[in-house]
Amino acid sequence: MNGPARITPHASSKAAVLDVIRAAGTISRVGLINATGLTGATISISVRKLLDEGLVVETGRAESTGGKRRVLLQLNHNSRYAVGVHLDHGRITYVLTNLGGAVVARITRPGAGVREPSVIVQRMADEVSTLVTRVGVEPSRVLGIGLVSPGPLGASTGMALAPPAMRQWEDYPVDRELSAATDLPVVLDNDATAAALGEHWSGGMGSSSTSAALYMGTGIGAGIVIGGITYRGTSGNAGEIGHTCVDVMGPECWCGARGCVEALAGPGAVVAAARADQALARLVGTSRSHHSLAADFAAVSRAARRGEPQATAILERSARYVAVAARTLANVMDVDFLVLTGPSFAIAGSIYLPIVREELDRGFFARGVHEVDVRLSHTAATAPAIGAAAMVLQSELVPLHAAQRLPENLTGDEPALVSPPSA
Amino acid sequence: MNGPARITPHASSKAAVLDVIRAAGTISRVGLINATGLTGATISISVRKLLDEGLVVETGRAESTGGKRRVLLQLNHNSRYAVGVHLDHGRITYVLTNLGGAVVARITRPGAGVREPSVIVQRMADEVSTLVTRVGVEPSRVLGIGLVSPGPLGASTGMALAPPAMRQWEDYPVDRELSAATDLPVVLDNDATAAALGEHWSGGMGSSSTSAALYMGTGIGAGIVIGGITYRGTSGNAGEIGHTCVDVMGPECWCGARGCVEALAGPGAVVAAARADQALARLVGTSRSHHSLAADFAAVSRAARRGEPQATAILERSARYVAVAARTLANVMDVDFLVLTGPSFAIAGSIYLPIVREELDRGFFARGVHEVDVRLSHTAATAPAIGAAAMVLQSELVPLHAAQRLPENLTGDEPALVSPPSA
């Protein structure tokens, strides 16, 4: 199955029912009718299929409300699994989730570094295999692999514009190659978008219906979740807040523009500032050494936590720019919930959080109407990988309204589910 | 009818059918079944109601495709009307549109100035009456009034935070008061959001499904249209691009933040720069005079069109900041179409257009994947008023998916349709 994951109306009823069951935990057939607006007959047929396929089980009976106690349905969590892979320069994170999105296994491995993509793909295939067999899951129950990475998504495949550290991945058909190497379908997306989805699936977005995840890994990006669906824009490249201009006279960024938040304040800028500081230079590698950006950023963060004033000053300066980016995101999208996620916030979030909150309290345009709740993620390091797995599950679970004439850029342009050559 | 415009499922089928007929121009019942996914019975009932209410008429027959030639349906354009009012400091624009959104009358009147809101509301009521009777439309056919203005929308009513020139409107319940004065329902929204909707209804967004309107009137804002629906965010305050920071050390803005694009480059900043210039100061009023900002901005624009180098330089400097704001909007929303609209672009758009285009060509993050088509509006001066009328029509026409569990912040939080006290 190549190309966008289009769902036939018939399959979407089933998928809609499955997603409502997932979200509800347990629900009766009558509850499904009320929640979906589908007819009793359609619900009956869909539930029958799901029970036959083993995706759903009947469990207990609801409290009596006077009539017959209704049979409850719930996901058969261990009937299917999905693999999520977050591919970054400094680290590759793998998670295995069950049908409900719960993480059942997790591996962290060295990053792609400067090795050739084909070599890394082979390693990734082995690591996915390890992940699955270690938990004892039947490989046939694995639905597919979600693979997320930095940079814009291309029209065809792969990274259309890769950050400098990953230049060798530009235009490399990683989804096709990984699919062939693992014999599993692969869906590709952007790390910040996936992080937002992962936060949503992990319950990290609260009950907000218009929320965003501000993501800091190697770079800075954002994902936007509206009514539980990630907003993707024309080409899946929405949320590029790291490349918004906060200084028209600022330095040039690798993306081609100038004054980008990422260039002024991302992890790379933090590490460069540390390198230029007498006291801190010994903590970070030289730009020609083999230190990874992630390790250097972590070193600066640890120094700040130890109370080193220079390290604190550098991170607080970064935080003031990141706060302005958060305010831009809030003003453009009018969100009421913002979660700080990603490996860099996992390490240094405690410094960023109060500064982001203060900027929004003071300057968010609609602050007289509602506030923006800003939180640190509880799953900051794994949010992109969890979101990547969720993308695979969603291709099975696609909600009813996504199958109808919802604007494509909400559902959709669904990342293309690329299948192994034999499929 | 107070509160959000909630539609019962039954009414939404009718509304859905009406909107599809509007968009199609002419369509058969079979075409409606295919377009809406509703059953033949539901289509039959909805069409019968619409014919009985006189909103739709049967007209001619489709080309034969082998079988019986199908009867075509179309809007009865003159069966209903909507009033759109764009309330601004320097000017109040009124349009009357028919059921299909076509403008049948238009009046431009002096702005609200510094007069008391209650006085202005009386005047607006008279002017709406003039608008309707001049065209000879039966008042009973007017569905209601859409009223749009700058500034954030409050949770209850009115402007929660007004720009300095309109401070006396802050928290004034203008929708309730205008409704009482005109005996018509009134719906309130933001001028930039309405401009985007007006552009969409006027065909100014091309065939793009993810488009934005960059609006410059007194201030700078944006409206975002996704699949034909305006994106509204948590509280209807999405798209506040004029209050994004392009200079962390920049001047304070009336909104409370600093370095806002609007403060650096909006019409107020352009006029202030002209006032400070020896050659141009004579063109614009002093800040204590009765000149309106709109008139002063127009004077600077005319000077630039005459080739005055200082005027051109001032506008081009403004354009460079506005271009950065456009790039921010494009990077966050991943749009592929951007229209420049509003009274200020109506006058000076020819200077802004090439500079905005160049910034996006050079720096839009996903430019390797798709371009952003930037155009000047053909209806720049009236887009907010047309959008305001469209808001009223949409409350009658609300598309099917808006009535279903589409995230509220797309449909929705529908601006509250406030009715006259007697309703």
PDB file of N, CA and C in Angstrom, chain A residues 35-36 152-153 209-210 226 231-241 243-248 255 257 324 327-328 331-336 365-367 369-370 404-407 409, chain B residues 35-36 152-153 209-210 226 231-241 243-248 255 257 324 327-328 331-336 365-367 369-370 404-407 409:
ATOM      1  N   ALA A  35     -21.836   8.447  20.885  1.00  0.00           N
ATOM      2  CA  ALA A  35     -20.556   9.141  20.687  1.00  0.00           C
ATOM      3  C   ALA A  35     -20.239   9.378  19.213  1.00  0.00           C
ATOM      4  N   THR A  36     -20.662   8.424  18.357  1.00  0.00           N
ATOM      5  CA  THR A  36     -20.280   8.519  16.950  1.00  0.00           C
ATOM      6  C   THR A  36     -21.376   9.081  16.066  1.00  0.00           C
ATOM      7  N   PRO A 152      12.248  19.642   7.240  1.00  0.00           N
ATOM      8  CA  PRO A 152      10.986  19.588   6.521  1.00  0.00           C
ATOM      9  C   PRO A 152      10.802  18.268   5.776  1.00  0.00           C
ATOM     10  N   LEU A 153       9.572  17.898   5.642  1.00  0.00           N
ATOM     11  CA  LEU A 153       9.237  16.694   4.886  1.00  0.00           C
ATOM     12  C   LEU A 153       9.155  17.043   3.414  1.00  0.00           C
ATOM     13  N   SER A 209      -8.605  21.651  23.912  1.00  0.00           N
ATOM     14  CA  SER A 209      -8.853  21.211  22.545  1.00  0.00           C
ATOM     15  C   SER A 209      -8.005  21.972  21.537  1.00  0.00           C
ATOM     16  N   THR A 210      -7.282  22.993  21.993  1.00  0.00           N
ATOM     17  CA  THR A 210      -6.377  23.720  21.092  1.00  0.00           C
ATOM     18  C   THR A 210      -5.052  23.856  21.817  1.00  0.00           C
ATOM     19  N   ILE A 226      -5.332  20.003  17.455  1.00  0.00           N
ATOM     20  CA  ILE A 226      -6.658  20.622  17.500  1.00  0.00           C
ATOM     21  C   ILE A 226      -7.683  19.500  17.573  1.00  0.00           C
ATOM     22  N   TYR A 231      -2.379  19.317  13.518  1.00  0.00           N
ATOM     23  CA  TYR A 231      -2.545  20.222  12.381  1.00  0.00           C
ATOM     24  C   TYR A 231      -1.287  20.134  11.526  1.00  0.00           C
ATOM     25  N   ARG A 232      -1.443  19.840  10.235  1.00  0.00           N
ATOM     26  CA  ARG A 232      -0.257  19.566   9.417  1.00  0.00           C
ATOM     27  C   ARG A 232       0.015  20.599   8.329  1.00  0.00           C
ATOM     28  N   GLY A 233      -0.968  21.423   8.014  1.00  0.00           N
ATOM     29  CA  GLY A 233      -0.747  22.410   6.967  1.00  0.00           C
ATOM     30  C   GLY A 233      -0.688  21.770   5.587  1.00  0.00           C
ATOM     31  N   THR A 234      -0.269  22.543   4.624  1.00  0.00           N
ATOM     32  CA  THR A 234      -0.247  22.087   3.234  1.00  0.00           C
ATOM     33  C   THR A 234       0.561  20.814   3.033  1.00  0.00           C
ATOM     34  N   SER A 235       1.715  20.738   3.665  1.00  0.00           N
ATOM     35  CA  SER A 235       2.653  19.668   3.313  1.00  0.00           C
ATOM     36  C   SER A 235       3.239  18.958   4.526  1.00  0.00           C
ATOM     37  N   GLY A 236       2.579  19.079   5.672  1.00  0.00           N
ATOM     38  CA  GLY A 236       3.137  18.444   6.870  1.00  0.00           C
ATOM     39  C   GLY A 236       4.247  19.256   7.497  1.00  0.00           C
ATOM     40  N   ASN A 237       4.418  20.491   7.062  1.00  0.00           N
ATOM     41  CA  ASN A 237       5.501  21.324   7.582  1.00  0.00           C
ATOM     42  C   ASN A 237       5.003  22.498   8.422  1.00  0.00           C
ATOM     43  N   ALA A 238       3.891  22.278   9.136  1.00  0.00           N
ATOM     44  CA  ALA A 238       3.384  23.333  10.008  1.00  0.00           C
ATOM     45  C   ALA A 238       4.216  23.368  11.294  1.00  0.00           C
ATOM     46  N   GLY A 239       4.099  24.454  12.030  1.00  0.00           N
ATOM     47  CA  GLY A 239       4.719  24.530  13.345  1.00  0.00           C
ATOM     48  C   GLY A 239       6.208  24.837  13.357  1.00  0.00           C
ATOM     49  N   GLU A 240       6.746  25.343  12.255  1.00  0.00           N
ATOM     50  CA  GLU A 240       8.190  25.605  12.221  1.00  0.00           C
ATOM     51  C   GLU A 240       8.497  26.923  12.932  1.00  0.00           C
ATOM     52  N   ILE A 241       8.265  26.897  14.232  1.00  0.00           N
ATOM     53  CA  ILE A 241       8.423  28.109  15.042  1.00  0.00           C
ATOM     54  C   ILE A 241       9.887  28.422  15.285  1.00  0.00           C
ATOM     55  N   HIS A 243      12.033  28.618  13.162  1.00  0.00           N
ATOM     56  CA  HIS A 243      12.516  29.404  12.030  1.00  0.00           C
ATOM     57  C   HIS A 243      11.639  30.630  11.813  1.00  0.00           C
ATOM     58  N   THR A 244      11.152  31.182  12.915  1.00  0.00           N
ATOM     59  CA  THR A 244      10.508  32.479  12.843  1.00  0.00           C
ATOM     60  C   THR A 244      11.527  33.513  13.307  1.00  0.00           C
ATOM     61  N   CYS A 245      11.386  34.697  12.769  1.00  0.00           N
ATOM     62  CA  CYS A 245      12.396  35.727  12.956  1.00  0.00           C
ATOM     63  C   CYS A 245      12.135  36.561  14.199  1.00  0.00           C
ATOM     64  N   VAL A 246      13.088  36.571  15.116  1.00  0.00           N
ATOM     65  CA  VAL A 246      12.963  37.439  16.285  1.00  0.00           C
ATOM     66  C   VAL A 246      14.004  38.540  16.279  1.00  0.00           C
ATOM     67  N   ASP A 247      14.716  38.650  15.186  1.00  0.00           N
ATOM     68  CA  ASP A 247      15.710  39.722  15.067  1.00  0.00           C
ATOM     69  C   ASP A 247      16.019  39.900  13.595  1.00  0.00           C
ATOM     70  N   VAL A 248      15.446  40.948  13.008  1.00  0.00           N
ATOM     71  CA  VAL A 248      15.608  41.121  11.557  1.00  0.00           C
ATOM     72  C   VAL A 248      17.075  41.327  11.165  1.00  0.00           C
ATOM     73  N   CYS A 255      18.599  27.370   7.656  1.00  0.00           N
ATOM     74  CA  CYS A 255      17.414  27.201   6.811  1.00  0.00           C
ATOM     75  C   CYS A 255      17.383  28.208   5.671  1.00  0.00           C
ATOM     76  N   ALA A 257      17.111  31.634   6.155  1.00  0.00           N
ATOM     77  CA  ALA A 257      16.606  32.933   6.595  1.00  0.00           C
ATOM     78  C   ALA A 257      17.549  33.495   7.657  1.00  0.00           C
ATOM     79  N   VAL A 324       9.704  34.147  23.573  1.00  0.00           N
ATOM     80  CA  VAL A 324       9.121  34.982  22.520  1.00  0.00           C
ATOM     81  C   VAL A 324       8.541  34.095  21.422  1.00  0.00           C
ATOM     82  N   ARG A 327       5.300  32.809  22.586  1.00  0.00           N
ATOM     83  CA  ARG A 327       4.258  33.830  22.493  1.00  0.00           C
ATOM     84  C   ARG A 327       3.783  33.983  21.054  1.00  0.00           C
ATOM     85  N   THR A 328       4.698  33.923  20.104  1.00  0.00           N
ATOM     86  CA  THR A 328       4.307  33.970  18.694  1.00  0.00           C
ATOM     87  C   THR A 328       3.364  32.817  18.364  1.00  0.00           C
ATOM     88  N   ASN A 331       0.001  33.479  19.930  1.00  0.00           N
ATOM     89  CA  ASN A 331      -0.741  34.560  19.265  1.00  0.00           C
ATOM     90  C   ASN A 331      -1.282  34.135  17.906  1.00  0.00           C
ATOM     91  N   VAL A 332      -0.534  33.318  17.196  1.00  0.00           N
ATOM     92  CA  VAL A 332      -0.999  32.906  15.868  1.00  0.00           C
ATOM     93  C   VAL A 332      -2.073  31.820  15.985  1.00  0.00           C
ATOM     94  N   MET A 333      -1.878  30.856  16.893  1.00  0.00           N
ATOM     95  CA  MET A 333      -2.802  29.723  16.982  1.00  0.00           C
ATOM     96  C   MET A 333      -3.883  29.896  18.058  1.00  0.00           C
ATOM     97  N   ASP A 334      -3.720  30.882  18.935  1.00  0.00           N
ATOM     98  CA  ASP A 334      -4.655  31.057  20.059  1.00  0.00           C
ATOM     99  C   ASP A 334      -4.868  29.728  20.797  1.00  0.00           C
ATOM    100  N   VAL A 335      -3.763  29.204  21.329  1.00  0.00           N
ATOM    101  CA  VAL A 335      -3.836  27.983  22.121  1.00  0.00           C
ATOM    102  C   VAL A 335      -4.094  28.358  23.573  1.00  0.00           C
ATOM    103  N   ASP A 336      -4.608  27.395  24.334  1.00  0.00           N
ATOM    104  CA  ASP A 336      -4.732  27.648  25.774  1.00  0.00           C
ATOM    105  C   ASP A 336      -3.871  26.690  26.592  1.00  0.00           C
ATOM    106  N   PHE A 365      -1.460  38.067  23.550  1.00  0.00           N
ATOM    107  CA  PHE A 365      -2.395  39.085  23.102  1.00  0.00           C
ATOM    108  C   PHE A 365      -3.770  38.960  23.737  1.00  0.00           C
ATOM    109  N   ALA A 366      -4.277  37.740  23.839  1.00  0.00           N
ATOM    110  CA  ALA A 366      -5.637  37.552  24.354  1.00  0.00           C
ATOM    111  C   ALA A 366      -5.638  37.209  25.846  1.00  0.00           C
ATOM    112  N   ARG A 367      -4.619  37.702  26.586  1.00  0.00           N
ATOM    113  CA  ARG A 367      -4.533  37.336  28.004  1.00  0.00           C
ATOM    114  C   ARG A 367      -5.705  37.857  28.809  1.00  0.00           C
ATOM    115  N   VAL A 369      -8.647  37.467  27.900  1.00  0.00           N
ATOM    116  CA  VAL A 369      -9.754  36.572  27.585  1.00  0.00           C
ATOM    117  C   VAL A 369      -9.514  35.191  28.189  1.00  0.00           C
ATOM    118  N   HIS A 370      -8.282  34.702  28.080  1.00  0.00           N
ATOM    119  CA  HIS A 370      -7.946  33.414  28.708  1.00  0.00           C
ATOM    120  C   HIS A 370      -6.448  33.333  28.873  1.00  0.00           C
ATOM    121  N   GLN A 404     -14.398  11.711   6.760  1.00  0.00           N
ATOM    122  CA  GLN A 404     -15.331  12.538   6.013  1.00  0.00           C
ATOM    123  C   GLN A 404     -14.620  13.761   5.493  1.00  0.00           C
ATOM    124  N   ARG A 405     -15.358  14.701   4.964  1.00  0.00           N
ATOM    125  CA  ARG A 405     -14.716  15.790   4.275  1.00  0.00           C
ATOM    126  C   ARG A 405     -14.096  16.799   5.239  1.00  0.00           C
ATOM    127  N   LEU A 406     -13.347  16.324   6.191  1.00  0.00           N
ATOM    128  CA  LEU A 406     -12.556  17.220   7.008  1.00  0.00           C
ATOM    129  C   LEU A 406     -11.431  17.734   6.145  1.00  0.00           C
ATOM    130  N   PRO A 407     -11.058  19.017   6.305  1.00  0.00           N
ATOM    131  CA  PRO A 407      -9.933  19.524   5.518  1.00  0.00           C
ATOM    132  C   PRO A 407      -8.751  18.586   5.593  1.00  0.00           C
ATOM    133  N   ASN A 409      -5.727  18.926   5.476  1.00  0.00           N
ATOM    134  CA  ASN A 409      -4.538  19.283   6.236  1.00  0.00           C
ATOM    135  C   ASN A 409      -4.725  19.112   7.720  1.00  0.00           C
TER     136      ASN A 409
ATOM    137  N   ALA B  35     -22.101  14.430  -2.841  1.00  0.00           N
ATOM    138  CA  ALA B  35     -21.275  15.457  -2.204  1.00  0.00           C
ATOM    139  C   ALA B  35     -21.358  15.420  -0.677  1.00  0.00           C
ATOM    140  N   THR B  36     -22.525  15.080  -0.151  1.00  0.00           N
ATOM    141  CA  THR B  36     -22.718  15.155   1.297  1.00  0.00           C
ATOM    142  C   THR B  36     -22.582  13.811   1.992  1.00  0.00           C
ATOM    143  N   PRO B 152      -8.843  42.078  20.315  1.00  0.00           N
ATOM    144  CA  PRO B 152      -9.283  40.735  20.688  1.00  0.00           C
ATOM    145  C   PRO B 152     -10.753  40.701  21.084  1.00  0.00           C
ATOM    146  N   LEU B 153     -11.364  39.576  20.851  1.00  0.00           N
ATOM    147  CA  LEU B 153     -12.744  39.364  21.265  1.00  0.00           C
ATOM    148  C   LEU B 153     -12.756  38.934  22.715  1.00  0.00           C
ATOM    149  N   SER B 209      -6.398  24.936  -0.086  1.00  0.00           N
ATOM    150  CA  SER B 209      -7.194  24.523   1.072  1.00  0.00           C
ATOM    151  C   SER B 209      -6.566  24.969   2.386  1.00  0.00           C
ATOM    152  N   THR B 210      -5.375  25.525   2.309  1.00  0.00           N
ATOM    153  CA  THR B 210      -4.741  26.069   3.527  1.00  0.00           C
ATOM    154  C   THR B 210      -4.217  27.449   3.174  1.00  0.00           C
ATOM    155  N   ILE B 226      -8.983  27.150   6.514  1.00  0.00           N
ATOM    156  CA  ILE B 226      -8.600  25.757   6.278  1.00  0.00           C
ATOM    157  C   ILE B 226      -9.824  25.036   5.744  1.00  0.00           C
ATOM    158  N   TYR B 231     -10.103  29.371  10.830  1.00  0.00           N
ATOM    159  CA  TYR B 231      -9.520  28.795  12.042  1.00  0.00           C
ATOM    160  C   TYR B 231      -9.600  29.843  13.143  1.00  0.00           C
ATOM    161  N   ARG B 232     -10.223  29.517  14.269  1.00  0.00           N
ATOM    162  CA  ARG B 232     -10.485  30.546  15.263  1.00  0.00           C
ATOM    163  C   ARG B 232      -9.711  30.369  16.570  1.00  0.00           C
ATOM    164  N   GLY B 233      -9.162  29.180  16.812  1.00  0.00           N
ATOM    165  CA  GLY B 233      -8.418  29.009  18.050  1.00  0.00           C
ATOM    166  C   GLY B 233      -9.346  28.919  19.251  1.00  0.00           C
ATOM    167  N   THR B 234      -8.753  28.967  20.428  1.00  0.00           N
ATOM    168  CA  THR B 234      -9.518  28.802  21.665  1.00  0.00           C
ATOM    169  C   THR B 234     -10.640  29.814  21.795  1.00  0.00           C
ATOM    170  N   SER B 235     -10.393  31.067  21.451  1.00  0.00           N
ATOM    171  CA  SER B 235     -11.341  32.126  21.804  1.00  0.00           C
ATOM    172  C   SER B 235     -11.649  33.059  20.641  1.00  0.00           C
ATOM    173  N   GLY B 236     -11.362  32.635  19.411  1.00  0.00           N
ATOM    174  CA  GLY B 236     -11.596  33.526  18.287  1.00  0.00           C
ATOM    175  C   GLY B 236     -10.484  34.551  18.114  1.00  0.00           C
ATOM    176  N   ASN B 237      -9.369  34.351  18.814  1.00  0.00           N
ATOM    177  CA  ASN B 237      -8.275  35.321  18.730  1.00  0.00           C
ATOM    178  C   ASN B 237      -7.034  34.767  18.033  1.00  0.00           C
ATOM    179  N   ALA B 238      -7.258  33.878  17.058  1.00  0.00           N
ATOM    180  CA  ALA B 238      -6.134  33.346  16.300  1.00  0.00           C
ATOM    181  C   ALA B 238      -5.660  34.376  15.283  1.00  0.00           C
ATOM    182  N   GLY B 239      -4.471  34.193  14.765  1.00  0.00           N
ATOM    183  CA  GLY B 239      -3.980  35.026  13.678  1.00  0.00           C
ATOM    184  C   GLY B 239      -3.431  36.384  14.095  1.00  0.00           C
ATOM    185  N   GLU B 240      -3.121  36.568  15.362  1.00  0.00           N
ATOM    186  CA  GLU B 240      -2.640  37.895  15.781  1.00  0.00           C
ATOM    187  C   GLU B 240      -1.150  38.043  15.441  1.00  0.00           C
ATOM    188  N   ILE B 241      -0.907  38.081  14.151  1.00  0.00           N
ATOM    189  CA  ILE B 241       0.451  38.120  13.639  1.00  0.00           C
ATOM    190  C   ILE B 241       1.072  39.500  13.827  1.00  0.00           C
ATOM    191  N   HIS B 243       1.116  41.112  16.400  1.00  0.00           N
ATOM    192  CA  HIS B 243       1.671  41.182  17.740  1.00  0.00           C
ATOM    193  C   HIS B 243       2.649  40.047  17.983  1.00  0.00           C
ATOM    194  N   THR B 244       3.356  39.676  16.930  1.00  0.00           N
ATOM    195  CA  THR B 244       4.481  38.765  17.093  1.00  0.00           C
ATOM    196  C   THR B 244       5.746  39.605  17.099  1.00  0.00           C
ATOM    197  N   CYS B 245       6.722  39.118  17.798  1.00  0.00           N
ATOM    198  CA  CYS B 245       7.921  39.908  18.070  1.00  0.00           C
ATOM    199  C   CYS B 245       8.970  39.712  16.978  1.00  0.00           C
ATOM    200  N   VAL B 246       9.366  40.799  16.340  1.00  0.00           N
ATOM    201  CA  VAL B 246      10.443  40.727  15.362  1.00  0.00           C
ATOM    202  C   VAL B 246      11.673  41.485  15.828  1.00  0.00           C
ATOM    203  N   ASP B 247      11.642  41.948  17.061  1.00  0.00           N
ATOM    204  CA  ASP B 247      12.798  42.643  17.613  1.00  0.00           C
ATOM    205  C   ASP B 247      12.669  42.620  19.132  1.00  0.00           C
ATOM    206  N   VAL B 248      13.434  41.727  19.758  1.00  0.00           N
ATOM    207  CA  VAL B 248      13.285  41.561  21.209  1.00  0.00           C
ATOM    208  C   VAL B 248      13.632  42.838  21.977  1.00  0.00           C
ATOM    209  N   CYS B 255      -0.325  46.588  22.953  1.00  0.00           N
ATOM    210  CA  CYS B 255      -0.867  45.318  23.430  1.00  0.00           C
ATOM    211  C   CYS B 255      -0.171  44.858  24.701  1.00  0.00           C
ATOM    212  N   ALA B 257       3.176  43.954  24.869  1.00  0.00           N
ATOM    213  CA  ALA B 257       4.440  43.284  24.571  1.00  0.00           C
ATOM    214  C   ALA B 257       5.385  44.283  23.903  1.00  0.00           C
ATOM    215  N   VAL B 324       8.486  39.729   7.012  1.00  0.00           N
ATOM    216  CA  VAL B 324       8.936  38.788   8.039  1.00  0.00           C
ATOM    217  C   VAL B 324       7.734  38.203   8.778  1.00  0.00           C
ATOM    218  N   ARG B 327       6.252  35.608   6.658  1.00  0.00           N
ATOM    219  CA  ARG B 327       7.033  34.369   6.696  1.00  0.00           C
ATOM    220  C   ARG B 327       6.761  33.599   7.983  1.00  0.00           C
ATOM    221  N   THR B 328       6.627  34.305   9.078  1.00  0.00           N
ATOM    222  CA  THR B 328       6.269  33.652  10.340  1.00  0.00           C
ATOM    223  C   THR B 328       4.935  32.931  10.212  1.00  0.00           C
ATOM    224  N   ASN B 331       5.390  29.874   8.044  1.00  0.00           N
ATOM    225  CA  ASN B 331       6.145  28.806   8.706  1.00  0.00           C
ATOM    226  C   ASN B 331       5.328  28.112   9.787  1.00  0.00           C
ATOM    227  N   VAL B 332       4.501  28.868  10.477  1.00  0.00           N
ATOM    228  CA  VAL B 332       3.715  28.251  11.559  1.00  0.00           C
ATOM    229  C   VAL B 332       2.526  27.465  10.990  1.00  0.00           C
ATOM    230  N   MET B 333       1.847  28.037   9.980  1.00  0.00           N
ATOM    231  CA  MET B 333       0.633  27.404   9.452  1.00  0.00           C
ATOM    232  C   MET B 333       0.881  26.537   8.216  1.00  0.00           C
ATOM    233  N   ASP B 334       2.061  26.664   7.604  1.00  0.00           N
ATOM    234  CA  ASP B 334       2.333  25.951   6.351  1.00  0.00           C
ATOM    235  C   ASP B 334       1.207  26.191   5.338  1.00  0.00           C
ATOM    236  N   VAL B 335       1.021  27.463   4.996  1.00  0.00           N
ATOM    237  CA  VAL B 335       0.020  27.800   3.984  1.00  0.00           C
ATOM    238  C   VAL B 335       0.673  27.758   2.608  1.00  0.00           C
ATOM    239  N   ASP B 336      -0.141  27.615   1.569  1.00  0.00           N
ATOM    240  CA  ASP B 336       0.410  27.713   0.228  1.00  0.00           C
ATOM    241  C   ASP B 336      -0.166  28.904  -0.534  1.00  0.00           C
ATOM    242  N   PHE B 365      10.397  28.209   5.164  1.00  0.00           N
ATOM    243  CA  PHE B 365      11.104  26.998   5.567  1.00  0.00           C
ATOM    244  C   PHE B 365      10.915  25.837   4.600  1.00  0.00           C
ATOM    245  N   ALA B 366       9.678  25.631   4.151  1.00  0.00           N
ATOM    246  CA  ALA B 366       9.396  24.468   3.299  1.00  0.00           C
ATOM    247  C   ALA B 366       9.424  24.825   1.814  1.00  0.00           C
ATOM    248  N   ARG B 367      10.251  25.849   1.450  1.00  0.00           N
ATOM    249  CA  ARG B 367      10.248  26.275   0.044  1.00  0.00           C
ATOM    250  C   ARG B 367      10.762  25.200  -0.903  1.00  0.00           C
ATOM    251  N   VAL B 369       9.679  22.286  -0.807  1.00  0.00           N
ATOM    252  CA  VAL B 369       8.562  21.363  -0.956  1.00  0.00           C
ATOM    253  C   VAL B 369       7.416  22.007  -1.747  1.00  0.00           C
ATOM    254  N   HIS B 370       7.125  23.258  -1.438  1.00  0.00           N
ATOM    255  CA  HIS B 370       6.104  23.973  -2.209  1.00  0.00           C
ATOM    256  C   HIS B 370       6.312  25.463  -2.029  1.00  0.00           C
ATOM    257  N   GLN B 404     -21.101  18.250  13.088  1.00  0.00           N
ATOM    258  CA  GLN B 404     -20.614  17.037  13.738  1.00  0.00           C
ATOM    259  C   GLN B 404     -19.432  17.376  14.620  1.00  0.00           C
ATOM    260  N   ARG B 405     -18.812  16.377  15.138  1.00  0.00           N
ATOM    261  CA  ARG B 405     -17.793  16.632  16.143  1.00  0.00           C
ATOM    262  C   ARG B 405     -16.496  17.159  15.561  1.00  0.00           C
ATOM    263  N   LEU B 406     -16.606  18.170  14.727  1.00  0.00           N
ATOM    264  CA  LEU B 406     -15.414  18.868  14.280  1.00  0.00           C
ATOM    265  C   LEU B 406     -14.921  19.683  15.453  1.00  0.00           C
ATOM    266  N   PRO B 407     -13.603  19.741  15.638  1.00  0.00           N
ATOM    267  CA  PRO B 407     -13.103  20.558  16.751  1.00  0.00           C
ATOM    268  C   PRO B 407     -13.769  21.924  16.775  1.00  0.00           C
ATOM    269  N   ASN B 409     -12.914  24.697  17.664  1.00  0.00           N
ATOM    270  CA  ASN B 409     -12.181  25.882  17.289  1.00  0.00           C
ATOM    271  C   ASN B 409     -12.007  26.028  15.792  1.00  0.00           C
TER     272      ASN B 409
END
